[in-house]
GROMACS .gro file of C-alpha atoms in nm:
model
  349
    1UNK     CA    1  -5.769  -4.429 -12.625
    2UNK     CA    2  -5.412  -4.586 -12.632
    3UNK     CA    3  -5.230  -4.841 -12.836
    4UNK     CA    4  -5.245  -5.141 -12.600
    5UNK     CA    5  -5.635  -5.068 -12.459
    6UNK     CA    6  -5.727  -5.086 -12.823
    7UNK     CA    7  -5.501  -5.400 -12.880
    8UNK     CA    8  -5.674  -5.539 -12.592
    9UNK     CA    9  -6.019  -5.437 -12.634
   10UNK     CA   10  -5.949  -5.632 -13.028
   11UNK     CA   11  -5.800  -5.910 -12.924
   12UNK     CA   12  -6.020  -6.232 -12.941
   13UNK     CA   13  -6.056  -6.631 -12.824
   14UNK     CA   14  -5.903  -6.697 -13.141
   15UNK     CA   15  -5.647  -6.524 -13.119
   16UNK     CA   16  -5.549  -6.640 -12.780
   17UNK     CA   17  -5.574  -7.002 -12.948
   18UNK     CA   18  -5.354  -6.936 -13.184
   19UNK     CA   19  -5.057  -6.803 -12.969
   20UNK     CA   20  -5.115  -7.070 -12.741
   21UNK     CA   21  -5.156  -7.307 -13.002
   22UNK     CA   22  -5.478  -7.504 -12.857
   23UNK     CA   23  -5.831  -7.458 -13.001
   24UNK     CA   24  -6.051  -7.217 -12.938
   25UNK     CA   25  -6.281  -7.495 -12.711
   26UNK     CA   26  -6.009  -7.537 -12.497
   27UNK     CA   27  -5.924  -7.180 -12.473
   28UNK     CA   28  -6.369  -7.134 -12.330
   29UNK     CA   29  -6.276  -7.396 -12.050
   30UNK     CA   30  -5.960  -7.214 -11.913
   31UNK     CA   31  -6.225  -6.887 -11.886
   32UNK     CA   32  -6.460  -7.140 -11.754
   33UNK     CA   33  -6.254  -7.197 -11.503
   34UNK     CA   34  -6.351  -7.612 -11.546
   35UNK     CA   35  -6.111  -7.895 -11.409
   36UNK     CA   36  -6.081  -8.093 -11.701
   37UNK     CA   37  -5.793  -7.868 -11.813
   38UNK     CA   38  -5.475  -7.983 -11.793
   39UNK     CA   39  -5.235  -7.739 -11.604
   40UNK     CA   40  -4.962  -7.690 -11.893
   41UNK     CA   41  -5.218  -7.561 -12.117
   42UNK     CA   42  -5.457  -7.392 -11.859
   43UNK     CA   43  -5.034  -7.222 -11.810
   44UNK     CA   44  -4.987  -7.154 -12.177
   45UNK     CA   45  -5.325  -6.985 -12.231
   46UNK     CA   46  -5.309  -6.767 -11.942
   47UNK     CA   47  -4.996  -6.630 -12.070
   48UNK     CA   48  -5.136  -6.586 -12.420
   49UNK     CA   49  -5.394  -6.437 -12.261
   50UNK     CA   50  -5.119  -6.236 -12.069
   51UNK     CA   51  -4.891  -6.126 -12.338
   52UNK     CA   52  -5.172  -6.016 -12.581
   53UNK     CA   53  -5.356  -5.767 -12.317
   54UNK     CA   54  -5.660  -5.991 -12.285
   55UNK     CA   55  -5.957  -5.935 -12.036
   56UNK     CA   56  -6.297  -6.204 -12.027
   57UNK     CA   57  -6.549  -5.965 -11.916
   58UNK     CA   58  -6.765  -6.176 -11.694
   59UNK     CA   59  -7.126  -6.133 -11.650
   60UNK     CA   60  -7.125  -5.973 -11.985
   61UNK     CA   61  -7.403  -5.729 -12.013
   62UNK     CA   62  -7.583  -5.820 -11.689
   63UNK     CA   63  -7.346  -5.737 -11.457
   64UNK     CA   64  -7.237  -5.413 -11.606
   65UNK     CA   65  -7.364  -5.159 -11.370
   66UNK     CA   66  -7.283  -5.380 -11.057
   67UNK     CA   67  -6.923  -5.360 -11.243
   68UNK     CA   68  -6.885  -4.970 -11.206
   69UNK     CA   69  -6.905  -5.011 -10.811
   70UNK     CA   70  -6.641  -5.243 -10.719
   71UNK     CA   71  -6.245  -5.154 -10.621
   72UNK     CA   72  -6.006  -5.374 -10.577
   73UNK     CA   73  -5.758  -5.355 -10.281
   74UNK     CA   74  -5.472  -5.593 -10.367
   75UNK     CA   75  -5.267  -5.634 -10.013
   76UNK     CA   76  -4.935  -5.758 -10.014
   77UNK     CA   77  -4.935  -5.933  -9.636
   78UNK     CA   78  -5.242  -5.918  -9.426
   79UNK     CA   79  -5.118  -6.098  -9.164
   80UNK     CA   80  -4.937  -5.798  -9.098
   81UNK     CA   81  -5.136  -5.603  -8.844
   82UNK     CA   82  -5.044  -5.282  -8.982
   83UNK     CA   83  -5.158  -5.344  -9.380
   84UNK     CA   84  -5.447  -5.527  -9.194
   85UNK     CA   85  -5.547  -5.101  -9.043
   86UNK     CA   86  -5.431  -4.980  -9.386
   87UNK     CA   87  -5.718  -5.195  -9.558
   88UNK     CA   88  -5.980  -5.088  -9.272
   89UNK     CA   89  -5.873  -4.720  -9.365
   90UNK     CA   90  -5.966  -4.800  -9.720
   91UNK     CA   91  -6.276  -4.963  -9.666
   92UNK     CA   92  -6.430  -4.716  -9.404
   93UNK     CA   93  -6.405  -4.474  -9.719
   94UNK     CA   94  -6.512  -4.696  -9.993
   95UNK     CA   95  -6.786  -4.803  -9.796
   96UNK     CA   96  -6.939  -4.459  -9.715
   97UNK     CA   97  -6.876  -4.348 -10.101
   98UNK     CA   98  -7.100  -4.665 -10.256
   99UNK     CA   99  -6.801  -4.825 -10.405
  100UNK     CA  100  -6.797  -5.292 -10.274
  101UNK     CA  101  -6.428  -5.357 -10.228
  102UNK     CA  102  -6.242  -5.627 -10.374
  103UNK     CA  103  -5.960  -5.745 -10.090
  104UNK     CA  104  -5.706  -5.991 -10.205
  105UNK     CA  105  -5.350  -6.083 -10.028
  106UNK     CA  106  -5.114  -6.196 -10.271
  107UNK     CA  107  -4.896  -6.268  -9.974
  108UNK     CA  108  -4.570  -6.152 -10.080
  109UNK     CA  109  -4.606  -6.332 -10.461
  110UNK     CA  110  -4.593  -6.153 -10.798
  111UNK     CA  111  -4.732  -6.413 -10.935
  112UNK     CA  112  -5.074  -6.398 -10.742
  113UNK     CA  113  -5.096  -6.060 -10.784
  114UNK     CA  114  -5.113  -6.068 -11.152
  115UNK     CA  115  -5.371  -6.308 -11.122
  116UNK     CA  116  -5.556  -6.116 -10.910
  117UNK     CA  117  -5.519  -5.779 -11.061
  118UNK     CA  118  -5.675  -5.971 -11.399
  119UNK     CA  119  -5.950  -6.159 -11.241
  120UNK     CA  120  -6.000  -5.755 -11.084
  121UNK     CA  121  -6.029  -5.637 -11.391
  122UNK     CA  122  -6.226  -5.933 -11.608
  123UNK     CA  123  -6.452  -5.901 -11.300
  124UNK     CA  124  -6.482  -5.471 -11.404
  125UNK     CA  125  -6.362  -5.336 -11.119
  126UNK     CA  126  -6.336  -4.922 -11.189
  127UNK     CA  127  -5.985  -4.898 -11.005
  128UNK     CA  128  -5.752  -5.062 -10.793
  129UNK     CA  129  -5.500  -4.996 -10.463
  130UNK     CA  130  -5.200  -5.216 -10.511
  131UNK     CA  131  -4.961  -5.259 -10.208
  132UNK     CA  132  -4.716  -5.456 -10.416
  133UNK     CA  133  -4.517  -5.718 -10.339
  134UNK     CA  134  -4.141  -5.810 -10.286
  135UNK     CA  135  -4.010  -5.739 -10.688
  136UNK     CA  136  -4.310  -5.557 -10.875
  137UNK     CA  137  -4.135  -5.378 -11.136
  138UNK     CA  138  -4.229  -5.102 -11.244
  139UNK     CA  139  -4.370  -5.181 -11.607
  140UNK     CA  140  -4.611  -5.390 -11.443
  141UNK     CA  141  -4.769  -5.084 -11.258
  142UNK     CA  142  -4.698  -4.873 -11.584
  143UNK     CA  143  -4.927  -5.178 -11.848
  144UNK     CA  144  -5.207  -5.107 -11.636
  145UNK     CA  145  -5.166  -4.733 -11.674
  146UNK     CA  146  -5.163  -4.759 -12.019
  147UNK     CA  147  -5.479  -4.937 -12.032
  148UNK     CA  148  -5.673  -4.694 -11.853
  149UNK     CA  149  -5.666  -4.898 -11.515
  150UNK     CA  150  -5.726  -4.570 -11.250
  151UNK     CA  151  -5.434  -4.744 -10.966
  152UNK     CA  152  -5.277  -4.570 -10.639
  153UNK     CA  153  -4.995  -4.785 -10.515
  154UNK     CA  154  -4.999  -4.754 -10.107
  155UNK     CA  155  -4.715  -4.786  -9.849
  156UNK     CA  156  -4.465  -4.915 -10.078
  157UNK     CA  157  -4.301  -4.716 -10.336
  158UNK     CA  158  -4.212  -4.892 -10.745
  159UNK     CA  159  -3.916  -4.761 -10.898
  160UNK     CA  160  -4.067  -4.598 -11.267
  161UNK     CA  161  -4.347  -4.660 -11.151
  162UNK     CA  162  -4.597  -4.369 -11.282
  163UNK     CA  163  -4.882  -4.413 -11.050
  164UNK     CA  164  -4.985  -4.218 -10.764
  165UNK     CA  165  -4.800  -4.267 -10.446
  166UNK     CA  166  -4.915  -4.290 -10.068
  167UNK     CA  167  -4.708  -4.379  -9.820
  168UNK     CA  168  -4.482  -4.249  -9.496
  169UNK     CA  169  -4.182  -4.109  -9.435
  170UNK     CA  170  -3.994  -4.345  -9.391
  171UNK     CA  171  -3.656  -4.173  -9.463
  172UNK     CA  172  -3.718  -3.933  -9.135
  173UNK     CA  173  -3.861  -4.171  -8.945
  174UNK     CA  174  -3.591  -4.412  -8.925
  175UNK     CA  175  -3.313  -4.124  -8.884
  176UNK     CA  176  -3.550  -4.010  -8.597
  177UNK     CA  177  -3.523  -4.301  -8.385
  178UNK     CA  178  -3.183  -4.351  -8.518
  179UNK     CA  179  -3.067  -4.062  -8.325
  180UNK     CA  180  -3.281  -4.173  -8.072
  181UNK     CA  181  -3.060  -4.369  -7.986
  182UNK     CA  182  -2.758  -4.224  -8.037
  183UNK     CA  183  -2.847  -3.924  -7.788
  184UNK     CA  184  -2.887  -4.252  -7.518
  185UNK     CA  185  -2.495  -4.294  -7.588
  186UNK     CA  186  -2.527  -4.570  -7.855
  187UNK     CA  187  -2.200  -4.611  -8.028
  188UNK     CA  188  -2.305  -4.974  -8.222
  189UNK     CA  189  -2.613  -4.994  -8.363
  190UNK     CA  190  -2.747  -5.256  -8.610
  191UNK     CA  191  -2.998  -5.219  -8.903
  192UNK     CA  192  -3.238  -5.553  -8.927
  193UNK     CA  193  -3.468  -5.633  -9.178
  194UNK     CA  194  -3.666  -5.570  -9.535
  195UNK     CA  195  -3.489  -5.697  -9.797
  196UNK     CA  196  -3.197  -5.490 -10.023
  197UNK     CA  197  -3.437  -5.479 -10.340
  198UNK     CA  198  -3.728  -5.297 -10.128
  199UNK     CA  199  -3.800  -4.951 -10.176
  200UNK     CA  200  -3.895  -4.942  -9.852
  201UNK     CA  201  -3.591  -5.071  -9.646
  202UNK     CA  202  -3.328  -4.847  -9.934
  203UNK     CA  203  -3.488  -4.545  -9.718
  204UNK     CA  204  -3.518  -4.634  -9.430
  205UNK     CA  205  -3.165  -4.694  -9.495
  206UNK     CA  206  -3.084  -4.358  -9.572
  207UNK     CA  207  -3.222  -4.199  -9.313
  208UNK     CA  208  -3.094  -4.443  -9.056
  209UNK     CA  209  -2.734  -4.378  -9.244
  210UNK     CA  210  -2.791  -4.001  -9.224
  211UNK     CA  211  -2.855  -3.983  -8.894
  212UNK     CA  212  -2.500  -4.218  -8.836
  213UNK     CA  213  -2.300  -4.006  -8.998
  214UNK     CA  214  -2.443  -3.642  -8.917
  215UNK     CA  215  -2.334  -3.749  -8.558
  216UNK     CA  216  -1.983  -3.821  -8.665
  217UNK     CA  217  -2.053  -4.182  -8.665
  218UNK     CA  218  -1.886  -4.484  -8.943
  219UNK     CA  219  -2.151  -4.714  -9.105
  220UNK     CA  220  -2.076  -5.035  -9.068
  221UNK     CA  221  -2.197  -5.286  -9.385
  222UNK     CA  222  -2.242  -5.604  -9.121
  223UNK     CA  223  -2.447  -5.451  -8.911
  224UNK     CA  224  -2.714  -5.427  -9.169
  225UNK     CA  225  -2.910  -5.728  -9.241
  226UNK     CA  226  -3.181  -5.875  -9.443
  227UNK     CA  227  -3.450  -6.027  -9.294
  228UNK     CA  228  -3.789  -6.084  -9.517
  229UNK     CA  229  -4.031  -5.832  -9.317
  230UNK     CA  230  -4.188  -6.067  -9.061
  231UNK     CA  231  -4.175  -6.241  -8.724
  232UNK     CA  232  -3.996  -6.501  -8.874
  233UNK     CA  233  -3.761  -6.302  -9.065
  234UNK     CA  234  -3.688  -6.077  -8.726
  235UNK     CA  235  -3.635  -6.401  -8.562
  236UNK     CA  236  -3.366  -6.596  -8.719
  237UNK     CA  237  -3.180  -6.226  -8.825
  238UNK     CA  238  -3.157  -6.185  -8.472
  239UNK     CA  239  -3.063  -6.520  -8.408
  240UNK     CA  240  -2.831  -6.467  -8.662
  241UNK     CA  241  -2.679  -6.174  -8.482
  242UNK     CA  242  -2.633  -6.328  -8.145
  243UNK     CA  243  -2.480  -6.577  -8.295
  244UNK     CA  244  -2.164  -6.294  -8.317
  245UNK     CA  245  -1.858  -6.267  -8.062
  246UNK     CA  246  -1.960  -5.964  -8.080
  247UNK     CA  247  -2.281  -5.828  -8.009
  248UNK     CA  248  -2.496  -5.409  -8.107
  249UNK     CA  249  -2.567  -5.221  -7.815
  250UNK     CA  250  -2.903  -5.129  -8.019
  251UNK     CA  251  -3.061  -5.243  -8.331
  252UNK     CA  252  -3.300  -5.080  -8.551
  253UNK     CA  253  -3.608  -5.267  -8.695
  254UNK     CA  254  -3.743  -5.278  -9.065
  255UNK     CA  255  -4.072  -5.262  -8.861
  256UNK     CA  256  -4.251  -5.396  -8.582
  257UNK     CA  257  -4.330  -5.725  -8.667
  258UNK     CA  258  -3.982  -5.806  -8.748
  259UNK     CA  259  -3.894  -5.622  -8.371
  260UNK     CA  260  -4.137  -5.835  -8.182
  261UNK     CA  261  -3.999  -6.153  -8.418
  262UNK     CA  262  -3.630  -5.976  -8.330
  263UNK     CA  263  -3.743  -5.996  -7.913
  264UNK     CA  264  -3.860  -6.377  -7.899
  265UNK     CA  265  -3.507  -6.421  -8.048
  266UNK     CA  266  -3.352  -6.214  -7.772
  267UNK     CA  267  -3.558  -6.424  -7.526
  268UNK     CA  268  -3.445  -6.718  -7.710
  269UNK     CA  269  -3.134  -6.659  -7.575
  270UNK     CA  270  -3.187  -6.493  -7.232
  271UNK     CA  271  -3.156  -6.163  -7.392
  272UNK     CA  272  -3.385  -5.882  -7.252
  273UNK     CA  273  -3.507  -5.619  -7.453
  274UNK     CA  274  -3.496  -5.273  -7.274
  275UNK     CA  275  -3.205  -5.359  -6.991
  276UNK     CA  276  -2.951  -5.576  -7.202
  277UNK     CA  277  -3.018  -5.455  -7.575
  278UNK     CA  278  -3.219  -5.135  -7.651
  279UNK     CA  279  -3.441  -5.198  -7.998
  280UNK     CA  280  -3.701  -5.051  -8.224
  281UNK     CA  281  -4.009  -5.071  -8.444
  282UNK     CA  282  -4.182  -4.886  -8.737
  283UNK     CA  283  -4.575  -4.853  -8.785
  284UNK     CA  284  -4.713  -4.873  -8.433
  285UNK     CA  285  -4.893  -5.115  -8.485
  286UNK     CA  286  -5.172  -5.241  -8.197
  287UNK     CA  287  -4.911  -5.558  -8.086
  288UNK     CA  288  -4.610  -5.343  -8.067
  289UNK     CA  289  -4.797  -5.113  -7.806
  290UNK     CA  290  -4.902  -5.487  -7.591
  291UNK     CA  291  -4.582  -5.705  -7.643
  292UNK     CA  292  -4.356  -5.632  -7.293
  293UNK     CA  293  -4.153  -5.476  -7.313
  294UNK     CA  294  -4.354  -5.248  -7.525
  295UNK     CA  295  -4.156  -5.157  -7.810
  296UNK     CA  296  -3.991  -4.768  -7.841
  297UNK     CA  297  -4.121  -4.759  -8.287
  298UNK     CA  298  -4.207  -4.472  -8.540
  299UNK     CA  299  -4.576  -4.372  -8.529
  300UNK     CA  300  -4.732  -4.404  -8.890
  301UNK     CA  301  -5.105  -4.373  -8.877
  302UNK     CA  302  -5.178  -4.666  -9.160
  303UNK     CA  303  -5.591  -4.624  -9.095
  304UNK     CA  304  -5.558  -4.284  -9.249
  305UNK     CA  305  -5.314  -4.400  -9.507
  306UNK     CA  306  -5.596  -4.604  -9.629
  307UNK     CA  307  -5.868  -4.313  -9.629
  308UNK     CA  308  -5.597  -4.114  -9.818
  309UNK     CA  309  -5.528  -4.374 -10.060
  310UNK     CA  310  -5.919  -4.466 -10.131
  311UNK     CA  311  -5.985  -4.064 -10.194
  312UNK     CA  312  -5.741  -4.033 -10.373
  313UNK     CA  313  -5.883  -4.348 -10.587
  314UNK     CA  314  -6.164  -4.182 -10.602
  315UNK     CA  315  -6.099  -3.881 -10.714
  316UNK     CA  316  -5.931  -4.041 -11.072
  317UNK     CA  317  -6.217  -4.246 -11.129
  318UNK     CA  318  -6.447  -3.931 -11.032
  319UNK     CA  319  -6.276  -3.717 -11.278
  320UNK     CA  320  -6.063  -3.969 -11.549
  321UNK     CA  321  -5.762  -3.792 -11.473
  322UNK     CA  322  -5.425  -3.995 -11.418
  323UNK     CA  323  -5.258  -3.686 -11.315
  324UNK     CA  324  -4.938  -3.789 -11.043
  325UNK     CA  325  -5.016  -3.702 -10.686
  326UNK     CA  326  -4.844  -3.811 -10.362
  327UNK     CA  327  -4.902  -3.815 -10.019
  328UNK     CA  328  -4.612  -3.875  -9.756
  329UNK     CA  329  -4.805  -3.917  -9.367
  330UNK     CA  330  -4.632  -3.836  -9.128
  331UNK     CA  331  -4.362  -3.987  -8.959
  332UNK     CA  332  -4.326  -3.942  -8.522
  333UNK     CA  333  -4.105  -4.095  -8.290
  334UNK     CA  334  -4.277  -4.270  -8.005
  335UNK     CA  335  -4.040  -4.359  -7.679
  336UNK     CA  336  -4.132  -4.641  -7.479
  337UNK     CA  337  -3.965  -4.904  -7.228
  338UNK     CA  338  -3.739  -5.120  -7.531
  339UNK     CA  339  -3.510  -4.922  -7.500
  340UNK     CA  340  -3.233  -4.825  -7.278
  341UNK     CA  341  -2.861  -4.653  -7.272
  342UNK     CA  342  -2.564  -4.957  -7.317
  343UNK     CA  343  -2.490  -5.210  -7.084
  344UNK     CA  344  -2.102  -5.145  -6.989
  345UNK     CA  345  -2.033  -5.438  -6.981
  346UNK     CA  346  -2.120  -5.781  -7.183
  347UNK     CA  347  -2.183  -6.137  -7.141
  348UNK     CA  348  -2.163  -6.354  -7.428
  349UNK     CA  349  -2.329  -6.736  -7.405
   0.00000   0.00000   0.00000
């Protein structure tokens, strides 16, 4: 057993009370979720618990048998259809293996993520599949591993984390879709969406840049715009792009939801996707096939990735091994009507 795990097991309510500067009864009220405790006091106690590695075992003896069948699914953005499809794939494997999935949406909040993970540990989760929120640090993942928690990262790589990973081939996918636009004759291509610290964005930018350089084209940092990986983010970023005097003829978007948000912004300006400007996505969600025009994108089988992540986690739980595994899923180009050759003339409104 690691030092951290031993420390966690030996921490008592008295230790928490001493660290937080409160009484033992106050700590007990916080653990029970009582509304009698002031918010700042609750926050102080929670921070003391985190610092000392304390895990409250809810249900104690009578739930020990049931706890072993719980698996946590911590998803960064369930409003994105891609992650919903991923969760369905995870649940499919867990259901047939006799495990009960507990799912939580962190909405890209690392604070919410820490609360959810702690709660799942308190309830005796046998393992966790984590789609990390933005700004998740490697040490946070490694701390869980050091405490003996079987954990799989899904979709997003976290630099410095020692955990197993299931993800798509982001670099190759972005290179393929950019090369497709170049083959249509585009020479001024923008990259839209994702936040700079995101490892997935770095990988996709690397593929985008590689395709441009292999075609002997200039990489223009001014044509790489950040945004939250959401429809609202895509709408705002495209609105800013269209406010410029000179437009690109094609746009590679971080993912499908960013592309769909960008298409909404184009429509607001009277710019027709697939005629006035080519636009692409990444993921191939159902919505990408349903929008007008249908979106050229990179097909990633989210359901299959979810199944792979669940299978990987169950192997760790069964074997007790924490050996690192990595699975990189195929990223396949799907060409639809949202792409077109560059127009000969562009009118700036």
